[in-house]
């Protein structure tokens, strides 16, 4: 151990007497380590931002027909929905099912392609839905009697009528071969984000997006009645109970449709958005970190290069040391310490630099990123940089130690 | 008693084949413990080559070298390192100091490889430098010392570890008469203290101060004789040889 300290001291002496060169050698490691640390930290920050955003709305679960068991998947009826609503009672907020139709609507301004969502009154509070700003949503009565009423959003109102004070007004809606006069009972807000997207669409000449929500019984009037839905969205009271809600809904539906098989229903593959986005972010970070790690390897080769030059330059010194009784192991230890210290110091400087950069990015919120220093990245970077020094130091060190003392001394 | 150094028909041949150099061409000799021998000969006669063999720095092309009864050619690199470290104090023809270490740093090198603690090392190194008259130049690096001073650092390094054998290759080659006398006194003192001292020299004066003179010529031992006015120990040896 005492000997080991001697080698460290020798190495430090030598690094000190070659300051400029030692620093240049470190530079490769510094750049490599600081970029790895910064990139992983940024990745970390992005990931937690994205995952947070995705985690906000997870109390809605979807139960769907199990396509592996049933051939016809449109098997969830209005009765099923009503049954779920009553059977599950207080544990849920709403049950909705919907079916999309494409139609055309006509007002005094013209005729437009329209997306019609045929659904239940609970759809008012569907996931990601904007709040109502005018009028009210269609009701269970509307649904029961198949009333020709609908809810549109502000943007659609602007397209169809030029203004948003259109509650009570009607327009002509055509789906398939049926045509109906439909009355507007409520207006949804169009979010600023949506407005922006729409403007981009318009700029690209993609035409107007007309979206209409109507009670699904209205489909009968167009001659395209909805026999059943393939999936139903259930919003639980809170995120924690959503799993339980989903499984009991699956059970209830299964028991109502035993004629179709053992398990005609299943919870939609928990396409857990946060997990998925997290995994994507991890992948991107890992890839970029890999690229940065390659720069570390390049740095390591730089260390090896300089150590080889150093061995050649110090052949005489090595000869003297061996002549005075240094064993092979002593010379190897001395040179390995030197390369490990050089790259270790480079690693420490790199971590400080990377940490500084991370803090700077966080404080300035460059690109809105909340970068957070990743401890594992720091630890791995430290070990890696010392490892680089040792691995890339071995060859030069062995080369130094193998010199025959007399050959080494004769070299000038 | 077994001789400390026993060399049997040693040869060292460089570039075998076309323009080969027979630096040593069949040398046999024995040196006893406590002897003070001078090796003389023309430049290029093979003195340094022989000394490197004796110091376990180089290996012969053929022949045997027994140090303390052990066949050196059978030892591993690390065993040779240990012998150089513990048994031999080598003063090289060209000093061989490490430029970025100061005087103390250079002198303590063999002690580091002996595994000696720092404090102890420092003390011994300072003592040795003091002994060669460099007590005021401890912190100077070789580049900041005169040729003669560097030579003396090399001497201090060889004697610091108190090895039983001192091998000196022209230790006074670069010195004036005053410094030469100083260094010869140190070597004589070591010899009186029971160490075996072998000195290579061009200088007849110095050769005369040794007990025994070995003259090398073209890689052979040309002459091997005891000096006139022998010291007591040598008279004893001579008697022993005679009887
Ligand atoms: N590595 C080598 N390769 C080839 N020839 C060598 C080598 N080393 C020494 N020689 C030759 O061996 C011979 C003996 O050299 P050595 O150094 O032993 O001479 P020396 O007696 O010490 O001379 P000097 O008094 O000048 O120091 C010389 O002719 C030299 O050219
Ligand atoms: Mg010589």
XYZ file of C-alpha atoms and ligand atoms in Angstrom:
687
model
C 0.000 0.000 0.000
C 2.833 2.327 0.931
C 4.435 1.451 -2.383
C 1.204 2.281 -4.128
C 1.243 5.782 -2.682
C 4.794 6.135 -4.011
C 3.594 5.374 -7.512
C 0.793 7.886 -7.166
C 3.279 10.468 -6.012
C 5.641 9.702 -8.903
C 2.726 9.970 -11.298
C 1.592 13.287 -9.834
C 5.157 14.657 -9.968
C 5.378 13.740 -13.579
C 1.952 15.141 -14.454
C 2.922 18.355 -12.693
C 6.179 18.682 -14.571
C 4.290 18.227 -17.870
C 1.307 20.438 -17.062
C 0.447 21.611 -20.556
C 0.663 18.238 -22.127
C -1.206 16.531 -19.314
C -4.035 19.023 -19.706
C -4.242 18.529 -23.448
C -4.376 14.803 -22.862
C -7.174 15.304 -20.386
C -9.091 17.484 -22.820
C -10.453 14.520 -24.749
C -11.699 12.928 -21.550
C -13.065 16.247 -20.281
C -15.097 16.777 -23.441
C -16.295 13.189 -23.486
C -17.343 13.079 -19.851
C -18.934 16.513 -19.786
C -21.003 15.764 -22.863
C -22.124 12.396 -21.510
C -23.127 13.979 -18.205
C -24.899 16.908 -19.872
C -26.733 14.798 -22.413
C -27.899 12.234 -19.901
C -29.021 15.034 -17.590
C -30.955 16.770 -20.354
C -32.485 13.437 -21.316
C -33.434 12.921 -17.711
C -35.107 16.305 -17.530
C -36.982 15.846 -20.799
C -38.132 12.439 -19.717
C -39.529 13.585 -16.414
C -41.294 16.510 -18.156
C -42.850 14.233 -20.754
C -43.782 11.545 -18.265
C -45.342 14.109 -15.949
C -47.433 15.436 -18.788
C -48.506 11.962 -19.839
C -49.325 10.950 -16.295
C -51.909 13.671 -15.806
C -54.877 11.778 -17.256
C -54.676 8.167 -16.425
C -57.967 7.659 -14.616
C -59.666 6.834 -17.887
C -59.457 3.206 -18.936
C -60.755 1.527 -22.045
C -62.424 -1.875 -22.245
C -62.674 -3.387 -25.684
C -63.946 -6.460 -27.422
C -61.314 -9.154 -27.458
C -60.591 -9.550 -31.152
C -59.022 -12.948 -30.559
C -62.273 -14.371 -29.193
C -65.015 -12.660 -31.164
C -65.284 -12.052 -34.888
C -67.736 -9.173 -34.698
C -66.302 -6.571 -32.358
C -69.243 -4.120 -32.393
C -70.849 -5.873 -29.420
C -71.163 -3.255 -26.690
C -74.730 -2.063 -26.717
C -76.396 0.995 -25.273
C -77.889 -1.298 -22.650
C -74.432 -2.484 -21.656
C -73.356 1.119 -21.151
C -76.406 1.930 -19.079
C -75.845 -1.271 -17.085
C -72.202 -0.397 -16.378
C -73.247 3.075 -15.261
C -75.662 1.765 -12.671
C -73.678 -1.323 -11.650
C -70.474 0.534 -10.996
C -72.182 3.427 -9.305
C -69.968 5.752 -7.324
C -66.635 4.177 -8.249
C -66.779 5.828 -11.680
C -67.491 9.243 -13.087
C -68.627 8.347 -16.537
C -68.921 5.665 -19.176
C -68.750 6.643 -22.806
C -68.665 4.930 -26.120
C -68.431 6.531 -29.491
C -68.352 5.820 -33.173
C -66.957 8.058 -35.881
C -68.796 8.926 -39.084
C -67.753 11.090 -41.978
C -70.454 13.278 -43.458
C -71.126 16.609 -45.128
C -72.806 19.625 -43.594
C -74.334 22.558 -45.394
C -75.076 26.105 -44.208
C -75.550 29.365 -45.992
C -71.744 29.632 -46.159
C -71.328 26.385 -48.024
C -70.836 22.657 -47.762
C -68.046 21.104 -45.726
C -66.672 17.650 -44.905
C -67.454 16.818 -41.292
C -66.288 14.344 -38.674
C -69.282 13.209 -36.660
C -68.755 11.544 -33.296
C -71.862 9.520 -32.411
C -71.705 9.096 -28.649
C -73.334 9.234 -25.200
C -74.022 12.346 -23.062
C -71.081 11.405 -20.802
C -68.797 12.235 -23.712
C -69.037 15.834 -22.528
C -66.302 14.985 -20.025
C -64.305 12.635 -22.193
C -60.569 12.476 -21.861
C -58.793 15.516 -23.314
C -62.163 17.204 -24.063
C -62.415 20.989 -23.840
C -65.070 22.539 -21.626
C -68.416 23.750 -22.958
C -68.607 27.548 -23.338
C -72.156 28.041 -24.570
C -75.416 26.124 -24.232
C -75.438 22.651 -22.749
C -74.523 19.129 -23.776
C -77.188 16.835 -25.223
C -78.983 14.815 -22.581
C -80.100 11.271 -21.829
C -83.528 12.287 -23.155
C -81.990 13.393 -26.454
C -80.260 10.040 -26.570
C -83.401 8.094 -25.729
C -85.493 9.809 -28.374
C -82.746 10.118 -30.982
C -83.186 13.907 -31.180
C -81.414 15.674 -34.015
C -79.180 17.824 -31.773
C -75.438 18.303 -31.700
C -72.513 20.026 -30.034
C -69.781 21.680 -32.085
C -66.645 23.571 -31.141
C -65.952 27.250 -31.587
C -63.788 26.702 -34.615
C -66.488 24.671 -36.363
C -69.024 27.398 -35.509
C -66.765 29.976 -37.126
C -66.395 27.874 -40.236
C -70.117 27.139 -40.543
C -71.622 30.451 -39.479
C -68.861 33.017 -39.172
C -69.556 33.528 -35.452
C -69.940 31.485 -32.275
C -73.388 32.652 -31.115
C -75.051 29.766 -32.824
C -76.800 27.822 -30.033
C -80.305 27.055 -31.303
C -79.309 27.352 -34.929
C -79.560 24.421 -37.311
C -77.692 23.108 -40.335
C -78.092 20.308 -42.770
C -76.069 17.154 -42.100
C -75.719 14.364 -44.595
C -74.321 10.949 -43.676
C -74.420 8.102 -46.158
C -77.717 8.527 -47.969
C -79.565 10.176 -45.074
C -80.013 13.926 -44.622
C -81.178 15.568 -41.371
C -81.641 19.104 -40.087
C -79.531 19.166 -36.879
C -79.825 21.784 -34.124
C -76.852 23.056 -32.182
C -77.384 22.822 -28.400
C -73.898 23.577 -27.119
C -70.493 24.958 -28.059
C -67.159 23.608 -26.901
C -64.133 25.795 -26.475
C -61.399 25.465 -29.055
C -58.076 25.525 -27.263
C -55.342 27.877 -28.405
C -53.198 24.843 -29.242
C -55.952 23.527 -31.486
C -56.294 26.931 -33.129
C -52.613 26.897 -33.919
C -52.782 23.431 -35.387
C -55.759 24.469 -37.482
C -53.950 27.515 -38.782
C -51.090 25.302 -39.879
C -53.532 22.981 -41.638
C -55.121 25.944 -43.356
C -51.760 27.251 -44.421
C -51.009 23.842 -45.909
C -54.328 23.997 -47.817
C -55.732 20.992 -46.016
C -59.211 22.444 -45.622
C -61.389 23.031 -42.607
C -61.797 20.592 -39.757
C -65.489 20.394 -38.914
C -66.192 18.274 -35.841
C -69.657 17.452 -34.610
C -70.767 15.456 -31.555
C -74.270 13.955 -31.559
C -76.255 11.319 -29.631
C -75.500 7.936 -31.177
C -79.199 7.119 -31.610
C -79.291 9.842 -34.276
C -77.433 7.420 -36.555
C -80.734 5.586 -36.996
C -82.201 8.637 -38.749
C -79.422 8.477 -41.379
C -80.129 4.802 -42.050
C -76.814 3.680 -40.555
C -77.884 2.565 -37.055
C -75.245 1.728 -34.475
C -75.729 -1.878 -33.352
C -72.920 -1.734 -30.880
C -69.549 -0.233 -30.013
C -66.248 -2.071 -30.001
C -64.932 -0.279 -26.961
C -66.039 1.745 -24.001
C -64.118 4.356 -22.034
C -64.620 4.423 -18.312
C -63.408 7.285 -16.190
C -62.680 6.260 -12.615
C -62.933 8.621 -9.664
C -59.153 8.627 -9.359
C -56.103 7.198 -11.038
C -55.417 4.649 -8.300
C -58.750 2.894 -8.684
C -58.668 2.871 -12.492
C -57.108 -0.596 -12.643
C -59.776 -2.076 -10.385
C -62.522 -0.286 -12.339
C -61.228 -1.703 -15.602
C -61.144 -5.287 -14.359
C -64.597 -5.132 -12.803
C -65.977 -3.600 -16.011
C -64.431 -6.444 -17.998
C -66.028 -8.932 -15.582
C -69.453 -7.296 -15.795
C -69.417 -7.196 -19.570
C -68.165 -10.775 -19.804
C -71.011 -11.986 -17.624
C -73.533 -10.137 -19.811
C -72.142 -11.641 -22.991
C -71.408 -15.236 -21.937
C -72.899 -16.457 -25.198
C -69.896 -14.981 -27.053
C -67.222 -16.991 -25.188
C -65.295 -17.082 -21.934
C -63.600 -13.718 -22.243
C -65.114 -11.675 -25.032
C -63.822 -8.459 -23.402
C -60.483 -7.203 -22.225
C -58.915 -4.047 -20.987
C -57.275 -2.225 -23.821
C -53.569 -2.966 -23.704
C -52.556 -0.427 -21.120
C -50.883 1.669 -23.728
C -49.340 3.401 -20.823
C -48.354 6.611 -22.466
C -45.900 7.599 -19.781
C -44.058 4.271 -19.917
C -43.945 4.401 -23.643
C -42.734 7.980 -23.875
C -40.285 7.301 -21.067
C -38.899 4.359 -22.975
C -38.599 6.408 -26.142
C -36.808 9.165 -24.264
C -34.511 6.604 -22.663
C -33.732 5.219 -26.078
C -32.906 8.616 -27.528
C -30.784 9.519 -24.516
C -28.954 6.203 -24.649
C -28.219 6.690 -28.309
C -26.859 10.195 -27.902
C -24.941 9.121 -24.805
C -23.444 6.320 -26.850
C -22.213 8.820 -29.386
C -20.725 10.843 -26.544
C -19.194 7.680 -25.107
C -17.448 7.123 -28.399
C -15.808 10.490 -27.891
C -14.665 9.127 -24.520
C -13.047 6.185 -26.237
C -11.363 8.617 -28.600
C -10.201 10.503 -25.505
C -8.874 7.241 -24.120
C -6.919 6.619 -27.280
C -5.494 10.112 -26.843
C -4.354 9.121 -23.370
C -2.779 5.969 -24.760
C -1.041 7.949 -27.453
C 0.482 10.398 -25.021
C 1.489 7.614 -22.676
C 3.250 5.865 -25.540
C 5.065 9.069 -26.406
C 5.896 9.440 -22.751
C 7.290 5.900 -22.566
C 9.472 6.581 -25.593
C 10.635 9.889 -24.203
C 11.349 8.438 -20.805
C 13.031 5.258 -21.954
C 16.189 6.373 -20.201
C 14.337 7.101 -16.984
C 12.775 3.651 -17.139
C 16.215 2.143 -17.742
C 17.603 3.988 -14.730
C 14.735 2.871 -12.535
C 15.125 -0.721 -13.610
C 18.893 -0.574 -13.161
C 18.332 0.640 -9.623
C 16.028 -2.246 -8.821
C 12.521 -1.408 -10.073
C 10.614 -4.589 -10.818
C 8.408 -5.006 -13.868
C 5.346 -4.529 -11.676
C 6.692 -1.265 -10.254
C 7.113 0.267 -13.702
C 3.657 -0.920 -14.787
C 2.131 0.493 -11.613
C 3.861 3.835 -12.104
C 2.635 4.262 -15.665
C -0.843 2.941 -14.954
C -1.208 5.365 -12.055
C -0.174 8.137 -14.366
C -2.721 7.348 -17.066
C -5.457 6.613 -14.525
C -4.807 9.912 -12.745
C -4.742 11.873 -15.995
C -8.043 10.449 -17.156
C -9.512 10.464 -13.637
C -8.706 14.173 -13.320
C -10.154 14.694 -16.788
C -13.244 12.870 -15.567
C -13.632 15.070 -12.495
C -13.199 18.257 -14.529
C -15.633 16.857 -17.103
C -18.228 16.129 -14.421
C -17.893 19.611 -12.966
C -18.209 21.103 -16.443
C -21.168 18.864 -17.298
C -22.815 19.677 -13.964
C -22.264 23.376 -14.612
C -23.733 23.143 -18.090
C -26.704 21.221 -16.757
C -27.332 23.837 -14.092
C -27.001 26.599 -16.682
C -29.507 24.944 -19.011
C -31.924 24.466 -16.116
C -31.604 28.029 -14.916
C -31.937 29.591 -18.365
C -34.595 27.029 -19.301
C -33.051 26.707 -22.741
C -35.712 25.055 -24.869
C -37.906 24.845 -21.788
C -35.830 21.920 -20.532
C -35.563 21.255 -16.825
C -32.301 19.303 -16.944
C -31.554 17.436 -13.748
C -28.127 16.004 -12.979
C -28.243 12.246 -13.083
C -26.292 10.630 -10.243
C -25.891 7.279 -11.989
C -24.522 9.120 -15.020
C -21.979 10.875 -12.800
C -20.916 7.644 -11.116
C -20.679 5.743 -14.365
C -18.770 8.622 -15.955
C -16.255 8.623 -13.098
C -15.680 4.889 -13.190
C -15.590 4.934 -16.950
C -12.975 7.665 -17.139
C -10.678 5.920 -14.650
C -11.302 2.681 -16.504
C -10.383 4.361 -19.771
C -7.101 5.482 -18.218
C -6.310 2.008 -16.951
C -7.365 0.134 -20.069
C -5.592 2.473 -22.435
C -2.619 2.759 -20.069
C -1.930 -0.953 -19.945
C -0.302 -1.214 -23.333
C 2.140 1.681 -22.849
C 2.868 0.582 -19.273
C 3.691 -2.961 -20.319
C 5.803 -1.646 -23.118
C 7.730 0.463 -20.628
C 8.165 -2.350 -18.129
C 9.428 -4.830 -20.698
C 12.393 -2.715 -21.760
C 15.689 -4.346 -20.955
C 17.546 -2.004 -18.604
C 20.716 -1.945 -20.649
C 18.864 -1.273 -23.896
C 16.900 1.458 -22.212
C 20.009 3.071 -20.759
C 21.821 3.067 -24.051
C 18.968 4.979 -25.707
C 19.769 8.685 -25.588
C 35.561 -19.558 0.660
C 33.511 -19.055 -2.461
C 34.372 -15.915 -4.428
C 31.733 -13.200 -4.505
C 32.032 -12.873 -8.255
C 32.971 -15.741 -10.512
C 32.965 -15.270 -14.266
C 33.537 -18.275 -16.533
C 34.469 -17.801 -20.180
C 31.990 -15.009 -20.785
C 31.385 -13.767 -24.301
C 29.304 -10.893 -25.548
C 28.885 -10.704 -29.281
C 26.988 -7.842 -30.915
C 25.519 -8.187 -34.406
C 26.473 -11.843 -34.863
C 27.286 -12.632 -38.495
C 28.747 -10.088 -40.895
C 30.287 -7.220 -38.944
C 30.066 -8.771 -35.543
C 31.668 -7.119 -32.540
C 33.168 -9.375 -29.914
C 32.917 -6.928 -27.022
C 33.818 -9.711 -24.571
C 35.656 -12.678 -25.970
C 36.088 -15.309 -23.296
C 36.696 -13.607 -19.981
C 37.171 -15.596 -16.793
C 37.897 -14.051 -13.448
C 37.120 -14.234 -9.746
C 36.732 -11.390 -7.324
C 36.610 -11.984 -3.590
C 34.508 -10.248 -1.013
C 36.115 -7.065 0.183
C 38.454 -6.663 -2.764
C 39.190 -3.285 -4.331
C 39.851 -3.914 -8.011
C 40.524 -1.559 -10.898
C 39.654 -2.482 -14.457
C 41.744 -0.695 -17.043
C 42.047 -0.858 -20.784
C 41.771 1.125 -23.977
C 38.582 2.735 -25.058
C 36.343 0.169 -26.678
C 38.141 -2.754 -25.069
C 34.972 -3.987 -23.381
C 35.278 -2.573 -19.866
C 31.772 -1.164 -19.667
C 30.336 -4.274 -21.247
C 31.987 -6.393 -18.562
C 30.827 -4.071 -15.823
C 27.221 -4.259 -17.076
C 27.431 -8.035 -16.842
C 28.804 -7.867 -13.317
C 26.009 -5.452 -12.403
C 23.336 -7.835 -13.713
C 22.216 -5.248 -16.261
C 23.202 -7.263 -19.279
C 23.346 -10.955 -20.053
C 26.250 -12.691 -21.799
C 25.924 -14.354 -25.183
C 27.623 -17.396 -23.649
C 29.459 -18.309 -20.464
C 28.448 -18.234 -16.826
C 28.357 -15.616 -14.146
C 27.995 -16.651 -10.516
C 27.207 -13.931 -8.029
C 27.345 -15.114 -4.455
C 27.307 -18.670 -5.815
C 24.097 -18.137 -7.800
C 24.040 -18.562 -11.578
C 22.725 -15.194 -12.689
C 21.581 -16.418 -16.112
C 18.986 -18.594 -14.392
C 17.327 -15.718 -12.553
C 14.096 -14.053 -13.642
C 13.879 -10.382 -14.521
C 12.376 -9.544 -11.171
C 15.021 -11.496 -9.275
C 17.677 -9.588 -11.196
C 15.931 -6.334 -10.268
C 16.088 -7.342 -6.626
C 19.797 -8.193 -6.856
C 20.565 -4.850 -8.499
C 18.543 -3.159 -5.829
C 19.994 -4.872 -2.779
C 23.491 -6.058 -3.672
C 24.857 -3.618 -6.173
C 25.587 0.075 -6.153
C 26.238 1.119 -9.735
C 27.957 4.374 -10.682
C 27.392 4.760 -14.421
C 29.827 6.150 -16.932
C 27.260 8.802 -17.866
C 25.727 9.536 -14.418
C 22.234 8.389 -15.419
C 20.312 10.752 -13.185
C 16.604 11.398 -13.744
C 16.363 15.011 -14.926
C 13.074 15.999 -13.300
C 13.968 14.682 -9.857
C 16.130 16.742 -7.508
C 19.309 15.402 -5.868
C 17.411 13.840 -2.968
C 14.826 12.354 -5.316
C 17.538 10.705 -7.387
C 19.457 9.364 -4.419
C 16.380 7.848 -2.788
C 15.314 5.917 -5.912
C 16.915 2.580 -4.945
C 15.484 2.983 -1.461
C 11.945 3.416 -2.860
C 12.256 0.094 -4.631
C 13.431 -1.449 -1.407
C 10.078 -0.457 0.055
C 11.645 1.885 2.595
C 9.412 4.467 4.274
C 9.600 8.079 3.186
C 11.130 9.602 6.313
C 13.842 6.989 6.581
C 14.589 7.360 2.890
C 14.944 11.096 3.102
C 17.324 10.844 6.037
C 19.552 8.311 4.325
C 19.551 10.263 1.050
C 20.513 13.485 2.806
C 23.297 11.707 4.689
C 24.679 10.234 1.488
C 24.604 13.609 -0.275
C 26.266 15.170 2.721
C 28.980 12.569 2.533
C 29.814 13.473 -1.069
C 29.832 17.162 -0.163
C 26.475 18.128 -1.653
C 24.720 18.894 1.628
C 23.852 22.326 0.236
C 22.504 21.124 -3.101
C 19.745 18.783 -1.923
C 16.934 20.415 -3.874
C 18.818 20.997 -7.104
C 17.855 19.091 -10.200
C 20.611 17.534 -12.321
C 20.320 20.363 -14.859
C 21.156 22.843 -12.113
C 24.324 21.026 -11.079
C 27.816 21.029 -12.578
C 29.154 17.875 -14.203
C 31.249 17.051 -11.154
C 28.290 17.632 -8.834
C 26.112 15.359 -10.937
C 28.838 12.722 -10.745
C 28.749 13.041 -6.979
C 24.959 12.666 -6.869
C 25.468 9.443 -8.808
C 28.022 8.337 -6.221
C 25.661 9.229 -3.393
C 22.912 7.173 -5.017
C 25.207 4.163 -5.330
C 26.333 4.262 -1.711
C 23.097 5.358 -0.021
C 21.611 1.895 0.111
C 24.906 0.505 1.503
C 25.115 -2.336 -1.012
C 27.888 -4.924 -0.514
C 29.211 -4.394 -4.055
C 30.068 -1.037 -5.610
C 30.600 -0.965 -9.343
C 31.943 2.330 -10.647
C 32.363 2.972 -14.375
C 34.781 5.889 -14.652
C 33.462 7.631 -11.544
C 36.036 10.382 -11.878
C 36.050 10.729 -15.616
C 34.709 14.279 -15.589
C 36.283 15.564 -12.423
C 39.224 17.775 -11.555
C 42.001 16.388 -9.366
C 40.443 17.728 -6.175
C 37.026 16.100 -6.765
C 38.706 12.959 -8.046
C 40.549 12.679 -4.764
C 37.279 13.228 -2.836
C 35.514 10.453 -4.660
C 38.453 8.083 -4.433
C 38.495 8.695 -0.705
C 34.843 7.742 -0.462
C 35.448 4.560 -2.440
C 38.468 3.682 -0.307
C 36.455 4.329 2.808
C 33.718 1.980 1.556
C 36.355 -0.603 0.828
C 37.796 -0.255 4.314
C 34.248 -0.724 5.579
C 34.275 -4.198 4.030
C 32.592 -3.569 0.692
C 33.738 -4.959 -2.594
C 34.667 -2.112 -4.920
C 35.327 -2.431 -8.632
C 36.363 0.682 -10.527
C 36.830 1.176 -14.240
C 39.352 3.851 -15.041
C 41.712 5.287 -17.636
C 43.731 6.941 -14.950
C 46.866 5.079 -13.847
C 46.925 7.061 -10.612
C 43.563 5.665 -9.684
C 44.469 2.150 -10.753
C 47.473 2.374 -8.480
C 45.220 3.067 -5.502
C 43.408 -0.257 -5.958
C 44.600 -3.556 -4.526
C 44.281 -5.361 -7.804
C 44.389 -4.305 -11.426
C 42.667 -6.153 -14.260
C 43.665 -5.017 -17.723
C 41.236 -5.717 -20.541
C 42.198 -5.734 -24.197
C 39.853 -6.542 -27.081
C 37.498 -8.421 -24.800
C 40.247 -10.509 -23.128
C 41.880 -10.250 -19.741
C 45.333 -9.177 -20.781
C 46.803 -8.857 -17.303
C 45.617 -9.380 -13.726
C 48.018 -8.389 -10.963
C 48.189 -7.149 -7.391
C 49.588 -3.696 -6.766
C 52.888 -2.915 -5.048
C 52.701 -1.676 -1.478
C 49.771 -3.863 -0.683
C 47.380 -3.184 2.100
C 47.181 -5.566 5.043
C 44.120 -7.368 3.792
C 45.783 -8.002 0.513
C 48.962 -9.238 2.042
C 46.807 -11.717 3.862
C 45.087 -12.743 0.668
C 48.373 -12.991 -1.120
C 49.685 -15.235 1.604
C 46.590 -17.361 1.326
C 47.011 -17.656 -2.407
C 50.681 -18.478 -2.009
C 50.058 -21.192 0.494
N 24.917 -2.158 -28.256
C 26.050 -2.344 -28.933
N 25.987 -2.740 -30.221
C 27.115 -2.965 -30.934
N 28.344 -2.813 -30.432
C 28.471 -2.411 -29.165
C 27.329 -2.152 -28.352
N 27.750 -1.780 -27.125
C 29.104 -1.787 -27.175
N 29.525 -2.172 -28.389
C 30.933 -2.343 -28.809
O 31.574 -3.151 -27.860
C 32.894 -2.696 -27.647
C 33.117 -2.511 -26.166
O 32.373 -1.402 -25.715
P 32.492 -0.867 -24.237
O 31.444 0.141 -24.040
O 32.505 -2.026 -23.320
O 33.932 -0.173 -24.266
P 34.711 0.496 -23.058
O 35.875 -0.338 -22.793
O 33.815 0.752 -21.935
O 35.166 1.859 -23.715
P 35.287 3.310 -23.045
O 36.560 3.322 -22.293
O 35.339 4.225 -24.214
O 34.091 3.510 -22.194
C 33.058 -1.432 -28.454
O 33.774 -1.741 -29.619
C 31.660 -1.034 -28.806
O 31.610 -0.434 -30.083
Mg 32.978 2.426 -21.025
